[in-house]
């Protein structure tokens, strides 16, 4: 897994265009001033969050995330964005963005579909703190921008869900053209299920034929270079931890290997499946408690525990305090 975010220097140009000095943002974020003059910088998750928080704090416009996430000029889309625009429809575009995003950062796009709705969420895999509100708004604006630019239509979601309230709710409603719901258990942009089939007028089979093989080869090379097999297993477990404890056979299927091979490779790294499962649960537990209003029993369910007491015991082992007290401590620190 790529552990750094590739932050393009073009973002600093966009900030200047919007009247925000990159030097002031970098100073506020505690990052080197030299970043403003580089074509691309690599940031750890905590550095990325600090940068986006600084952007929100330094901008006089509370909707700065929406502005930075909106693009109508094809030439300004990055290569993965171009591959998405070259897709046959909106759903295929998001699928490609989700697949190739792992080349550039420790972040994933989660999708849930049923007969009526298609929801899209972002998860920052190495985050130990709440993601900045301005970053979430930028990510959702980018999804909408891709759908509108690609389809040539003014698509609007059914709704946008935020866990935390926003003072500029009316601005967000106007931008997305739909109701905004606050106090939810997740941050998500929700479209109609049929929107995934909206054809793209930007479809370019020739360009996609050039870009996709290159990205696929990069993915192959990255997976071959990935010496930390236990980390790959942990990520796979986190993706499957949705109310059911994944078995070793489940994860072996995801990684396209046998369960025996999975066990052997973990043993080669002086590890075990149970240990990696515990690490995955620990990481997600911190994420759920930090980034949502989930009740403890709900978090326990999502983490695959049979009951809340089992979750509380496990959390005490990890952090030394019960989950409720840990959550209170984290929120007190954030407030201060």
Coordinates of C-alpha atoms in Angstrom, one line a residue:
X1 CA 0.0 0.0 0.0
X2 CA 1.2 3.5 -0.9
X3 CA 1.7 5.3 2.5
X4 CA 2.0 8.8 1.1
X5 CA -0.4 11.2 -0.7
X6 CA 0.8 12.8 -3.9
X7 CA -0.2 16.4 -3.5
X8 CA 0.1 18.2 -6.8
X9 CA 1.6 21.6 -7.1
X10 CA -1.3 22.7 -9.2
X11 CA -3.4 22.8 -6.0
X12 CA -1.2 25.7 -4.8
X13 CA -1.9 27.4 -8.1
X14 CA -5.6 27.0 -7.5
X15 CA -5.2 28.5 -4.0
X16 CA -3.5 31.6 -5.5
X17 CA -6.3 31.9 -8.1
X18 CA -8.7 32.0 -5.2
X19 CA -6.8 34.6 -3.4
X20 CA -5.2 32.4 -0.7
X21 CA -1.4 32.6 -0.2
X22 CA 0.2 29.1 -0.2
X23 CA 2.9 30.4 2.0
X24 CA 0.4 31.3 4.7
X25 CA -1.3 27.9 4.4
X26 CA 2.0 26.0 4.7
X27 CA 3.0 28.1 7.7
X28 CA -0.3 27.4 9.4
X29 CA 0.0 23.6 8.7
X30 CA 3.6 23.5 9.9
X31 CA 5.0 22.4 6.5
X32 CA 8.1 23.6 4.6
X33 CA 7.6 26.7 2.5
X34 CA 9.5 25.0 -0.3
X35 CA 6.5 22.8 -1.1
X36 CA 4.8 25.7 -2.8
X37 CA 7.3 25.7 -5.6
X38 CA 7.4 21.9 -6.2
X39 CA 5.5 20.1 -8.9
X40 CA 4.5 17.4 -6.5
X41 CA 5.0 16.7 -2.8
X42 CA 4.5 13.5 -0.8
X43 CA 2.6 13.9 2.4
X44 CA 1.8 11.6 5.3
X45 CA -1.8 11.4 6.3
X46 CA -1.4 13.6 9.3
X47 CA 0.5 16.2 7.1
X48 CA -2.3 16.1 4.5
X49 CA -5.0 16.6 7.2
X50 CA -2.9 19.5 8.6
X51 CA -2.7 21.1 5.2
X52 CA -6.5 20.8 4.5
X53 CA -7.3 22.1 8.0
X54 CA -5.0 25.1 7.3
X55 CA -6.8 25.7 3.9
X56 CA -10.1 25.8 5.7
X57 CA -8.8 28.1 8.4
X58 CA -7.0 30.6 6.1
X59 CA -9.8 30.9 3.5
X60 CA -12.4 33.6 4.1
X61 CA -14.8 31.4 2.1
X62 CA -16.2 28.5 4.2
X63 CA -17.0 26.6 1.0
X64 CA -13.4 26.6 -0.2
X65 CA -13.5 22.7 -0.4
X66 CA -16.3 22.9 -2.9
X67 CA -14.4 25.3 -5.1
X68 CA -11.2 23.2 -5.0
X69 CA -13.1 20.0 -5.8
X70 CA -14.9 21.5 -8.8
X71 CA -13.3 21.3 -12.2
X72 CA -14.9 22.0 -15.6
X73 CA -11.7 21.9 -17.8
X74 CA -10.7 18.5 -19.0
X75 CA -7.0 19.5 -19.3
X76 CA -6.9 20.1 -15.6
X77 CA -7.9 16.5 -14.7
X78 CA -5.0 14.4 -13.4
X79 CA -4.2 11.1 -15.3
X80 CA -6.5 9.0 -13.1
X81 CA -9.3 11.6 -13.6
X82 CA -8.7 11.4 -17.4
X83 CA -9.1 7.7 -17.3
X84 CA -12.4 8.1 -15.3
X85 CA -13.7 10.7 -17.9
X86 CA -12.7 8.3 -20.7
X87 CA -15.0 5.6 -19.2
X88 CA -18.3 4.5 -20.7
X89 CA -20.5 5.8 -17.9
X90 CA -20.5 7.4 -14.4
X91 CA -20.4 4.0 -12.5
X92 CA -17.4 2.8 -14.5
X93 CA -15.7 6.1 -13.9
X94 CA -16.0 5.8 -10.1
X95 CA -14.9 2.1 -10.3
X96 CA -11.7 3.2 -12.1
X97 CA -11.0 6.0 -9.7
X98 CA -11.4 3.5 -6.8
X99 CA -9.1 1.0 -8.4
X100 CA -6.3 3.3 -9.4
X101 CA -6.5 5.6 -6.3
X102 CA -4.3 3.0 -4.5
X103 CA -1.5 4.0 -6.8
X104 CA -1.3 7.5 -5.4
X105 CA -2.4 7.4 -1.7
X106 CA -3.6 5.4 1.3
X107 CA -7.2 6.2 0.7
X108 CA -10.1 4.2 -0.7
X109 CA -13.5 4.9 -2.3
X110 CA -16.3 2.7 -0.8
X111 CA -19.5 2.1 -2.8
X112 CA -22.8 0.6 -1.7
X113 CA -25.6 -0.1 -4.2
X114 CA -29.1 -1.3 -4.0
X115 CA -32.1 -1.1 -6.3
X116 CA -32.7 2.6 -5.3
X117 CA -29.5 4.2 -4.1
X118 CA -25.8 4.3 -4.9
X119 CA -23.7 5.8 -2.1
X120 CA -20.0 6.8 -2.2
X121 CA -17.7 7.3 0.7
X122 CA -14.1 8.0 1.2
X123 CA -11.9 6.3 3.8
X124 CA -8.4 7.5 4.8
X125 CA -6.7 4.2 5.7
X126 CA -3.9 5.4 8.0
X127 CA -5.9 8.2 9.7
X128 CA -5.9 8.3 13.5
X129 CA -7.9 11.6 13.7
X130 CA -11.0 13.1 12.3
X131 CA -10.7 14.0 8.6
X132 CA -11.0 17.8 8.0
X133 CA -14.5 18.9 6.9
X134 CA -13.0 20.9 4.0
X135 CA -11.4 17.7 2.7
X136 CA -14.6 15.7 2.7
X137 CA -16.4 18.5 0.9
X138 CA -13.7 18.7 -1.7
X139 CA -13.8 14.9 -2.3
X140 CA -17.6 14.9 -2.8
X141 CA -17.4 18.0 -5.0
X142 CA -14.8 16.1 -7.1
X143 CA -17.2 13.1 -7.5
X144 CA -20.0 15.4 -8.6
X145 CA -17.7 17.4 -10.9
X146 CA -16.6 14.1 -12.6
X147 CA -20.2 13.0 -13.1
X148 CA -21.4 16.4 -14.4
X149 CA -18.5 17.0 -16.7
X150 CA -18.4 13.4 -18.0
X151 CA -22.2 13.1 -18.7
X152 CA -22.6 16.7 -19.9
X153 CA -25.6 16.9 -17.6
X154 CA -26.3 18.8 -14.4
X155 CA -26.5 15.6 -12.3
X156 CA -27.5 16.0 -8.6
X157 CA -27.4 13.5 -5.8
X158 CA -30.4 12.4 -3.8
X159 CA -28.7 13.8 -0.7
X160 CA -25.4 14.4 0.9
X161 CA -24.8 13.0 4.4
X162 CA -22.4 14.6 7.0
X163 CA -21.7 13.5 10.5
X164 CA -20.8 17.0 11.6
X165 CA -22.9 20.1 11.0
X166 CA -21.8 23.0 8.7
X167 CA -22.5 26.7 9.1
X168 CA -22.7 27.1 5.3
X169 CA -25.4 24.4 4.8
X170 CA -27.3 26.5 2.3
X171 CA -24.2 27.0 0.1
X172 CA -23.6 23.2 0.1
X173 CA -27.3 22.6 -0.8
X174 CA -27.0 25.0 -3.8
X175 CA -23.8 23.4 -4.9
X176 CA -25.0 19.8 -4.9
X177 CA -28.6 20.6 -5.7
X178 CA -30.0 18.3 -3.1
X179 CA -30.9 18.1 0.6
X180 CA -28.0 18.0 3.1
X181 CA -28.4 15.7 6.1
X182 CA -26.4 16.3 9.3
X183 CA -25.7 14.1 12.3
X184 CA -25.6 10.9 10.3
X185 CA -23.4 7.9 11.1
X186 CA -21.2 8.4 8.0
X187 CA -20.0 11.0 5.4
X188 CA -21.5 10.0 2.1
X189 CA -22.8 11.3 -1.2
X190 CA -25.8 9.4 -2.4
X191 CA -27.0 9.2 -6.0
X192 CA -29.8 7.3 -7.6
X193 CA -28.9 3.8 -8.6
X194 CA -29.7 4.6 -12.2
X195 CA -27.2 7.4 -12.2
X196 CA -24.3 4.9 -12.4
X197 CA -25.5 4.1 -15.9
X198 CA -25.4 7.7 -17.2
X199 CA -23.3 7.6 -20.4
X200 CA -20.3 9.8 -20.6
X201 CA -20.0 12.2 -23.5
X202 CA -16.3 12.4 -22.7
X203 CA -15.8 8.7 -23.4
X204 CA -12.5 8.1 -25.2
X205 CA -11.7 4.5 -25.9
X206 CA -8.4 5.3 -27.5
X207 CA -7.1 7.3 -24.5
X208 CA -8.4 4.7 -22.0
X209 CA -6.6 2.0 -24.0
X210 CA -3.4 3.9 -23.4
X211 CA -3.9 4.9 -19.8
X212 CA -5.4 1.7 -18.3
X213 CA -2.6 -0.7 -19.2
X214 CA -0.1 1.7 -17.7
X215 CA -2.0 1.9 -14.5
X216 CA -2.5 -1.9 -14.4
X217 CA 1.2 -2.4 -14.8
X218 CA 1.9 0.0 -12.0
X219 CA -0.5 -1.8 -9.8
X220 CA 1.2 -5.1 -10.6
X221 CA 4.6 -3.7 -9.8
X222 CA 3.4 -2.2 -6.6
X223 CA 1.9 -5.4 -5.4
X224 CA 5.1 -7.3 -6.3
X225 CA 7.1 -4.8 -4.3
X226 CA 4.8 -4.9 -1.4
X227 CA 6.9 -6.9 1.1
X228 CA 4.6 -6.3 4.0
X229 CA 2.1 -9.0 3.4
X230 CA 0.5 -8.7 6.8
X231 CA -0.5 -5.1 5.9
X232 CA -2.2 -6.3 2.8
X233 CA -4.1 -8.8 4.8
X234 CA -5.1 -6.1 7.4
X235 CA -6.4 -3.9 4.7
X236 CA -8.4 -6.8 3.2
X237 CA -9.9 -7.6 6.6
X238 CA -10.9 -3.9 7.2
X239 CA -12.8 -3.9 3.9
X240 CA -14.6 -7.1 4.9
X241 CA -15.4 -6.1 8.5
X242 CA -19.0 -5.0 8.0
X243 CA -20.9 -6.8 10.7
X244 CA -19.3 -10.2 10.2
X245 CA -15.9 -11.5 11.3
X246 CA -14.2 -12.5 8.1
X247 CA -12.6 -16.0 8.1
X248 CA -9.1 -16.7 6.8
X249 CA -10.8 -18.4 3.8
X250 CA -12.7 -15.1 3.1
X251 CA -9.5 -13.1 3.0
X252 CA -7.6 -15.7 1.0
X253 CA -10.4 -15.4 -1.7
X254 CA -9.9 -11.6 -1.7
X255 CA -6.2 -12.0 -2.2
X256 CA -6.6 -14.8 -4.8
X257 CA -4.5 -17.2 -2.8
X258 CA -5.1 -20.4 -0.8
X259 CA -5.7 -20.1 2.9
X260 CA -2.6 -22.3 3.5
X261 CA -0.5 -19.9 1.5
X262 CA -1.9 -17.0 3.4
X263 CA -1.0 -18.6 6.7
X264 CA 2.5 -19.5 5.5
X265 CA 3.2 -16.0 4.3
X266 CA 2.1 -14.5 7.6
X267 CA 4.3 -17.0 9.5
X268 CA 7.2 -15.9 7.4
X269 CA 6.6 -12.4 8.8
X270 CA 6.4 -13.8 12.4
X271 CA 2.7 -13.0 12.4
X272 CA -0.7 -14.8 12.6
X273 CA -4.2 -14.3 11.2
X274 CA -5.6 -13.6 14.6
X275 CA -3.0 -10.9 15.3
X276 CA -3.7 -9.2 12.0
X277 CA -7.5 -9.4 12.6
X278 CA -7.0 -7.7 16.1
X279 CA -4.9 -5.0 14.5
X280 CA -7.6 -4.4 11.8
X281 CA -10.3 -4.2 14.5
X282 CA -8.2 -1.9 16.6
X283 CA -7.6 0.5 13.7
X284 CA -11.2 0.6 12.7
X285 CA -12.4 0.9 16.3
X286 CA -10.4 4.1 16.6
X287 CA -11.8 5.3 13.3
X288 CA -15.4 4.6 14.3
X289 CA -15.1 6.2 17.7
X290 CA -13.3 9.2 16.3
X291 CA -15.3 9.8 13.2
X292 CA -18.9 8.9 14.0
X293 CA -21.7 9.0 16.5
X294 CA -22.1 5.3 16.5
X295 CA -23.3 3.7 19.7
X296 CA -20.8 1.3 21.2
X297 CA -23.0 -1.7 20.4
X298 CA -23.2 -0.5 16.8
X299 CA -19.4 -0.2 16.6
X300 CA -19.1 -3.7 18.1
X301 CA -21.4 -5.1 15.5
X302 CA -19.5 -3.5 12.6
X303 CA -16.2 -4.9 14.0
X304 CA -17.7 -8.4 14.1
X305 CA -18.0 -8.9 17.8
X306 CA -20.8 -11.0 19.2
X307 CA -21.7 -8.4 21.9
X308 CA -20.7 -5.0 23.3
X309 CA -18.9 -6.5 26.3
X310 CA -16.5 -8.4 24.1
X311 CA -15.7 -5.2 22.2
X312 CA -15.2 -3.3 25.5
X313 CA -12.8 -6.0 26.8
X314 CA -10.8 -5.9 23.6
X315 CA -10.6 -2.1 23.5
X316 CA -9.3 -2.0 27.1
X317 CA -6.5 -4.4 26.0
X318 CA -5.6 -2.0 23.2
X319 CA -5.9 1.4 24.8
X320 CA -6.0 0.7 28.5
X321 CA -9.4 2.5 29.0
X322 CA -13.0 1.7 28.0
X323 CA -14.0 2.9 24.5
X324 CA -16.5 5.4 25.9
X325 CA -13.9 7.1 28.0
X326 CA -11.4 7.0 25.1
X327 CA -13.9 8.8 22.9
X328 CA -14.5 11.4 25.5
X329 CA -10.8 12.0 25.9
X330 CA -10.3 12.3 22.1
X331 CA -13.2 14.8 21.7
X332 CA -11.9 16.9 24.7
X333 CA -8.4 17.1 23.1
X334 CA -9.9 18.0 19.7
X335 CA -12.1 20.8 21.3
X336 CA -9.0 22.2 23.1

